Amino acid sequence: MADKKNDIELMRQMHTVLVLHFLEGRKQSEIAETLNLSTSKVNRLITQGRKLGMVKIDIENPFQRLTDLEALLEDQVPLNRALVTSVVPGSPDTTLKQVGLAAANHLIETIRDGDVIAISGGKAVSAVVQNIDTDKKFDVTVVPLTGGVQGKFYTDVNHLATQLADRLGGSAVLVHAPLFAESREQRDMLMDVASIKQAFETARQANVALVGVGSIQTPGSSYYDLHPMSESDRKMLVGTGVTAEFLAHLMKQDGTVADYALNSRLVALKPEELRQCKRVIGVASGEEKVMPIRAVLNGHHIDSLILDEDTASEVLAATEGAQNVA
């Protein structure tokens, strides 16, 4: 009987110590003074309470919907990694910045000293670069996946490669050539120039690739900064089955490169050459990116995807619809 009473008192004392420590946040020395116990005794009571299962930690996830979307994308698409950010209603620019911030943090967590990071140009990649913020310096090399002179300077791949290298503390290798050559022959000649050839060979050895996924549906798409065309030409492209732009290549819904003359004049790596890269991170935001994302996923050109929740929901809906049709 005495032993049982002692057990009850021990448990009561243990409970008191656990409440003071974990709920009130008191230090072990403070508890010892309050209860007239030694610090070592308090420490033993806490340890024993943990072993008996008296301490349970419950962390509430305020972003459960986003986590659920990530799990669905990784399962249904599939992807090795999906990151979904919240949407800022009525502000696509702010939403893109949030996607860029998530991608910037993911990139910093992913890279290691000695890595080669290959990047494309575009608004989404620009949003990532602008959100890079780290005190640590990385011994990395950043290299473009395409030629330069891409529309607005802040989406130009050479500009972004230089900025990303500076922010990470690494170095950049630039491609001193236009994105579009005037002919296939000129493109072949440029790709054989020693400095350009070496830059793209470095890109082929990349450990990490950071790429945007482009739409050709809207006049404001980055592709039309690269190569302006009329509304009738845009409609013609869509009519031929072109759905997306990836590494400046026009792509069909099945993820293959379209048979389009401009594709043969690109000074850039081909999408299939990225398959040698261990981690290809795609970044996109906006309803106009849903079908382009599906095309890039169909072609297995990316293995990680960072996007906002509305776009994620639409991508899942499109995936389910395609599966139902099949």
XYZ file of C-alpha atoms in Angstrom:
326
model
C 0.000 0.000 0.000
C 2.847 2.338 0.885
C 4.528 1.662 -2.455
C 1.321 2.507 -4.334
C 0.993 5.756 -2.400
C 4.590 6.604 -3.187
C 3.944 5.882 -6.865
C 0.969 8.243 -6.888
C 2.952 10.994 -5.214
C 5.835 10.476 -7.647
C 3.493 10.761 -10.610
C 1.879 13.882 -9.101
C 5.309 15.431 -8.595
C 6.337 14.422 -12.098
C 3.178 16.016 -13.534
C 3.830 19.242 -11.646
C 7.398 19.436 -12.938
C 6.287 18.739 -16.536
C 3.599 21.445 -16.395
C 6.034 24.016 -14.996
C 8.676 23.157 -17.582
C 6.703 22.606 -20.800
C 3.589 24.730 -20.304
C 4.926 27.601 -18.193
C 8.364 27.545 -19.741
C 10.319 27.547 -16.505
C 13.948 26.501 -16.384
C 14.902 23.383 -14.450
C 16.812 25.453 -11.879
C 13.723 27.604 -11.267
C 11.535 24.533 -10.782
C 14.060 23.035 -8.380
C 14.003 26.198 -6.265
C 10.198 26.406 -6.300
C 9.669 22.764 -5.284
C 12.727 22.480 -3.031
C 14.238 19.798 -5.246
C 17.721 19.385 -6.652
C 18.214 20.296 -10.315
C 19.296 16.731 -10.997
C 16.037 15.452 -9.466
C 14.023 17.775 -11.699
C 15.976 16.544 -14.712
C 15.281 12.902 -13.786
C 11.553 13.603 -13.366
C 11.368 15.232 -16.803
C 13.262 12.353 -18.397
C 11.076 9.776 -16.671
C 7.911 11.630 -17.658
C 8.991 11.571 -21.314
C 9.671 7.835 -21.144
C 6.239 7.207 -19.634
C 4.572 9.098 -22.504
C 3.330 11.952 -20.323
C 4.689 14.539 -22.793
C 2.936 14.757 -26.143
C 3.867 17.449 -28.671
C 1.121 18.448 -31.113
C 2.158 20.925 -33.799
C -0.750 22.376 -35.743
C -0.135 22.993 -39.438
C -1.747 26.319 -40.472
C -1.114 25.433 -44.117
C -2.750 22.018 -44.222
C -4.513 22.728 -47.520
C -1.197 23.582 -49.158
C 0.428 20.477 -47.706
C -2.446 18.346 -49.015
C -2.047 19.839 -52.501
C 1.677 19.100 -52.419
C 1.014 15.481 -51.489
C -1.563 15.113 -54.283
C 0.805 16.578 -56.864
C 3.636 14.306 -55.794
C 1.308 11.303 -55.962
C -0.768 11.962 -59.073
C 1.537 13.818 -61.443
C 3.993 12.433 -60.178
C 6.780 14.651 -58.881
C 9.682 14.050 -56.541
C 8.949 17.374 -54.834
C 6.081 19.858 -54.960
C 5.865 23.146 -53.085
C 2.614 25.111 -53.073
C 2.246 28.694 -51.863
C -0.875 30.656 -50.972
C -2.533 33.042 -53.415
C -2.905 36.785 -52.932
C -6.384 37.424 -54.433
C -6.399 40.014 -57.189
C -2.605 40.352 -57.237
C -0.865 37.926 -59.606
C 2.415 39.840 -59.265
C 2.431 39.424 -55.481
C 1.454 35.766 -55.840
C 4.394 35.257 -58.210
C 6.704 36.907 -55.670
C 5.532 34.420 -53.035
C 6.193 31.545 -55.413
C 9.611 33.060 -56.119
C 10.365 33.287 -52.391
C 9.437 29.633 -51.823
C 11.576 28.601 -54.794
C 14.491 30.727 -53.562
C 14.393 29.059 -50.143
C 14.104 25.625 -51.762
C 17.072 26.348 -54.027
C 19.212 27.425 -51.064
C 18.275 24.220 -49.214
C 19.072 22.124 -52.299
C 22.469 23.366 -53.466
C 25.878 22.357 -52.153
C 29.400 23.683 -52.673
C 30.750 22.599 -56.039
C 27.335 22.473 -57.721
C 26.629 23.782 -61.201
C 23.254 25.562 -61.411
C 21.784 25.913 -64.901
C 18.963 28.413 -65.374
C 16.533 29.700 -67.971
C 15.341 33.275 -68.286
C 11.843 34.605 -67.698
C 9.639 36.263 -65.099
C 9.355 33.295 -62.729
C 13.111 32.705 -62.572
C 13.572 36.455 -62.083
C 11.199 36.273 -59.078
C 13.341 33.491 -57.615
C 16.600 35.374 -58.088
C 15.205 38.565 -56.541
C 14.214 36.599 -53.423
C 17.569 34.912 -52.798
C 18.682 35.976 -49.317
C 21.402 34.053 -47.523
C 24.325 34.863 -45.250
C 26.142 31.745 -46.380
C 28.344 31.845 -49.452
C 28.200 28.910 -51.852
C 31.021 27.831 -54.141
C 28.714 27.301 -57.116
C 28.768 28.026 -60.828
C 25.670 29.478 -62.498
C 25.267 29.010 -66.244
C 22.482 29.823 -68.742
C 20.564 27.126 -70.571
C 19.901 29.445 -73.516
C 21.391 32.343 -75.391
C 20.785 35.867 -74.173
C 19.128 39.045 -75.401
C 15.774 37.899 -74.060
C 13.360 40.803 -74.171
C 13.315 42.846 -70.962
C 16.701 43.000 -69.231
C 15.380 41.722 -65.910
C 14.263 38.465 -67.509
C 17.410 38.042 -69.621
C 19.171 34.805 -68.752
C 22.698 36.236 -68.665
C 21.545 39.046 -66.369
C 19.807 36.549 -64.084
C 22.787 34.166 -64.058
C 25.073 37.015 -62.980
C 22.655 38.152 -60.267
C 22.114 34.638 -58.928
C 25.844 33.964 -58.777
C 26.418 37.256 -56.933
C 23.682 36.567 -54.388
C 24.949 33.057 -53.697
C 28.612 34.058 -53.619
C 29.510 31.949 -56.657
C 30.574 32.665 -60.222
C 28.725 32.872 -63.519
C 29.493 31.523 -66.981
C 27.677 33.545 -69.653
C 26.514 32.685 -73.152
C 27.535 35.536 -75.444
C 25.112 34.763 -78.228
C 21.550 35.731 -79.166
C 18.752 33.330 -78.350
C 17.534 33.231 -81.957
C 19.973 32.850 -84.814
C 18.983 34.104 -88.261
C 19.147 30.623 -89.753
C 19.761 27.009 -88.781
C 23.243 27.235 -90.299
C 24.083 30.289 -88.207
C 22.725 28.544 -85.141
C 25.009 25.555 -85.783
C 27.968 27.889 -86.252
C 27.258 29.738 -82.988
C 26.855 26.489 -81.064
C 30.344 25.522 -82.304
C 32.040 28.722 -81.080
C 34.475 27.641 -78.358
C 33.174 29.856 -75.522
C 29.530 29.071 -76.280
C 30.220 25.382 -76.709
C 32.029 25.302 -73.357
C 29.227 27.188 -71.586
C 26.590 24.736 -72.803
C 28.817 21.788 -71.951
C 28.984 23.175 -68.404
C 25.169 23.458 -68.422
C 24.905 19.807 -69.451
C 26.882 18.880 -66.324
C 24.551 20.815 -63.991
C 23.528 19.266 -60.673
C 20.538 21.616 -60.359
C 18.449 23.360 -63.011
C 16.038 26.228 -62.318
C 13.557 26.731 -65.138
C 10.400 28.644 -65.944
C 7.394 27.185 -67.755
C 6.079 29.516 -70.433
C 2.641 30.101 -71.904
C 1.980 31.119 -75.494
C -1.683 31.957 -74.927
C -1.391 35.504 -73.564
C 0.258 38.487 -75.316
C 2.140 39.316 -72.081
C 3.948 35.958 -72.059
C 7.739 36.123 -71.989
C 7.949 34.252 -75.306
C 6.599 37.286 -77.113
C 9.307 39.418 -75.537
C 11.748 36.989 -77.101
C 10.055 36.838 -80.480
C 7.123 39.234 -81.072
C 4.356 37.995 -83.376
C 0.864 38.969 -84.421
C -2.369 37.746 -82.861
C -3.092 35.675 -85.975
C 0.298 33.976 -85.687
C -0.376 33.196 -82.032
C -3.701 31.600 -82.929
C -1.976 29.643 -85.691
C 0.522 28.246 -83.176
C -2.229 27.123 -80.820
C -4.102 25.594 -83.749
C -1.093 23.435 -84.635
C -1.073 21.946 -81.136
C 1.596 24.111 -79.541
C 0.871 24.437 -75.808
C 3.983 25.575 -73.972
C 7.367 27.225 -74.145
C 10.241 25.509 -72.364
C 13.872 26.609 -72.722
C 12.434 28.846 -75.493
C 11.334 25.728 -77.419
C 7.697 25.542 -78.449
C 6.225 22.326 -77.045
C 3.193 20.158 -77.814
C 0.780 18.871 -75.159
C 2.526 15.497 -75.005
C 5.758 17.219 -73.991
C 7.566 16.815 -77.303
C 9.221 19.676 -79.176
C 6.937 21.049 -81.899
C 7.943 20.915 -85.547
C 8.268 24.681 -85.825
C 10.938 26.545 -87.778
C 12.001 28.841 -84.916
C 12.907 25.851 -82.777
C 15.673 24.934 -85.209
C 17.187 28.413 -84.862
C 17.488 28.402 -81.080
C 20.867 28.826 -79.433
C 19.939 26.728 -76.433
C 20.046 23.296 -74.895
C 17.251 20.991 -75.980
C 14.662 20.072 -73.302
C 15.629 16.396 -73.363
C 19.215 17.303 -72.450
C 18.002 18.305 -68.985
C 17.233 14.676 -68.180
C 20.859 14.205 -67.195
C 20.375 16.742 -64.388
C 19.662 15.306 -60.924
C 17.221 18.037 -59.887
C 15.184 20.132 -62.350
C 13.072 22.691 -60.503
C 10.171 24.190 -62.422
C 8.635 27.486 -61.262
C 5.267 28.801 -62.487
C 2.237 30.835 -61.420
C -1.062 31.745 -63.049
C -3.998 30.011 -64.707
C -2.439 30.511 -68.145
C 0.383 28.184 -67.025
C -1.834 25.151 -66.288
C -1.672 23.493 -69.719
C 2.005 24.413 -70.239
C 2.792 22.776 -66.889
C 0.870 19.684 -67.966
C 2.863 19.562 -71.215
C 6.212 19.836 -69.420
C 5.139 17.163 -66.937
C 3.963 14.908 -69.758
C 7.441 15.187 -71.249
C 9.074 14.408 -67.877
C 11.189 17.542 -68.191
C 11.005 18.539 -64.499
C 11.002 16.568 -61.253
C 10.225 19.392 -58.817
C 7.517 22.048 -59.164
C 6.861 25.227 -57.215
C 3.580 27.031 -57.854
C 0.616 28.760 -56.174
C -2.424 26.929 -54.804
C -4.892 28.014 -57.512
C -2.552 26.872 -60.267
C -1.865 23.649 -58.351
C -5.595 22.913 -58.056
C -6.105 23.497 -61.791
C -3.135 21.282 -62.687
C -4.626 18.495 -60.562
C -8.050 18.989 -62.159
C -6.482 18.821 -65.639
C -4.574 15.690 -64.640
C -7.731 14.017 -63.349
C -9.607 15.010 -66.485
C -6.898 13.519 -68.707
C -6.939 10.287 -66.685
C -10.736 10.053 -66.986
C -10.553 10.510 -70.753
C -7.870 7.831 -70.985
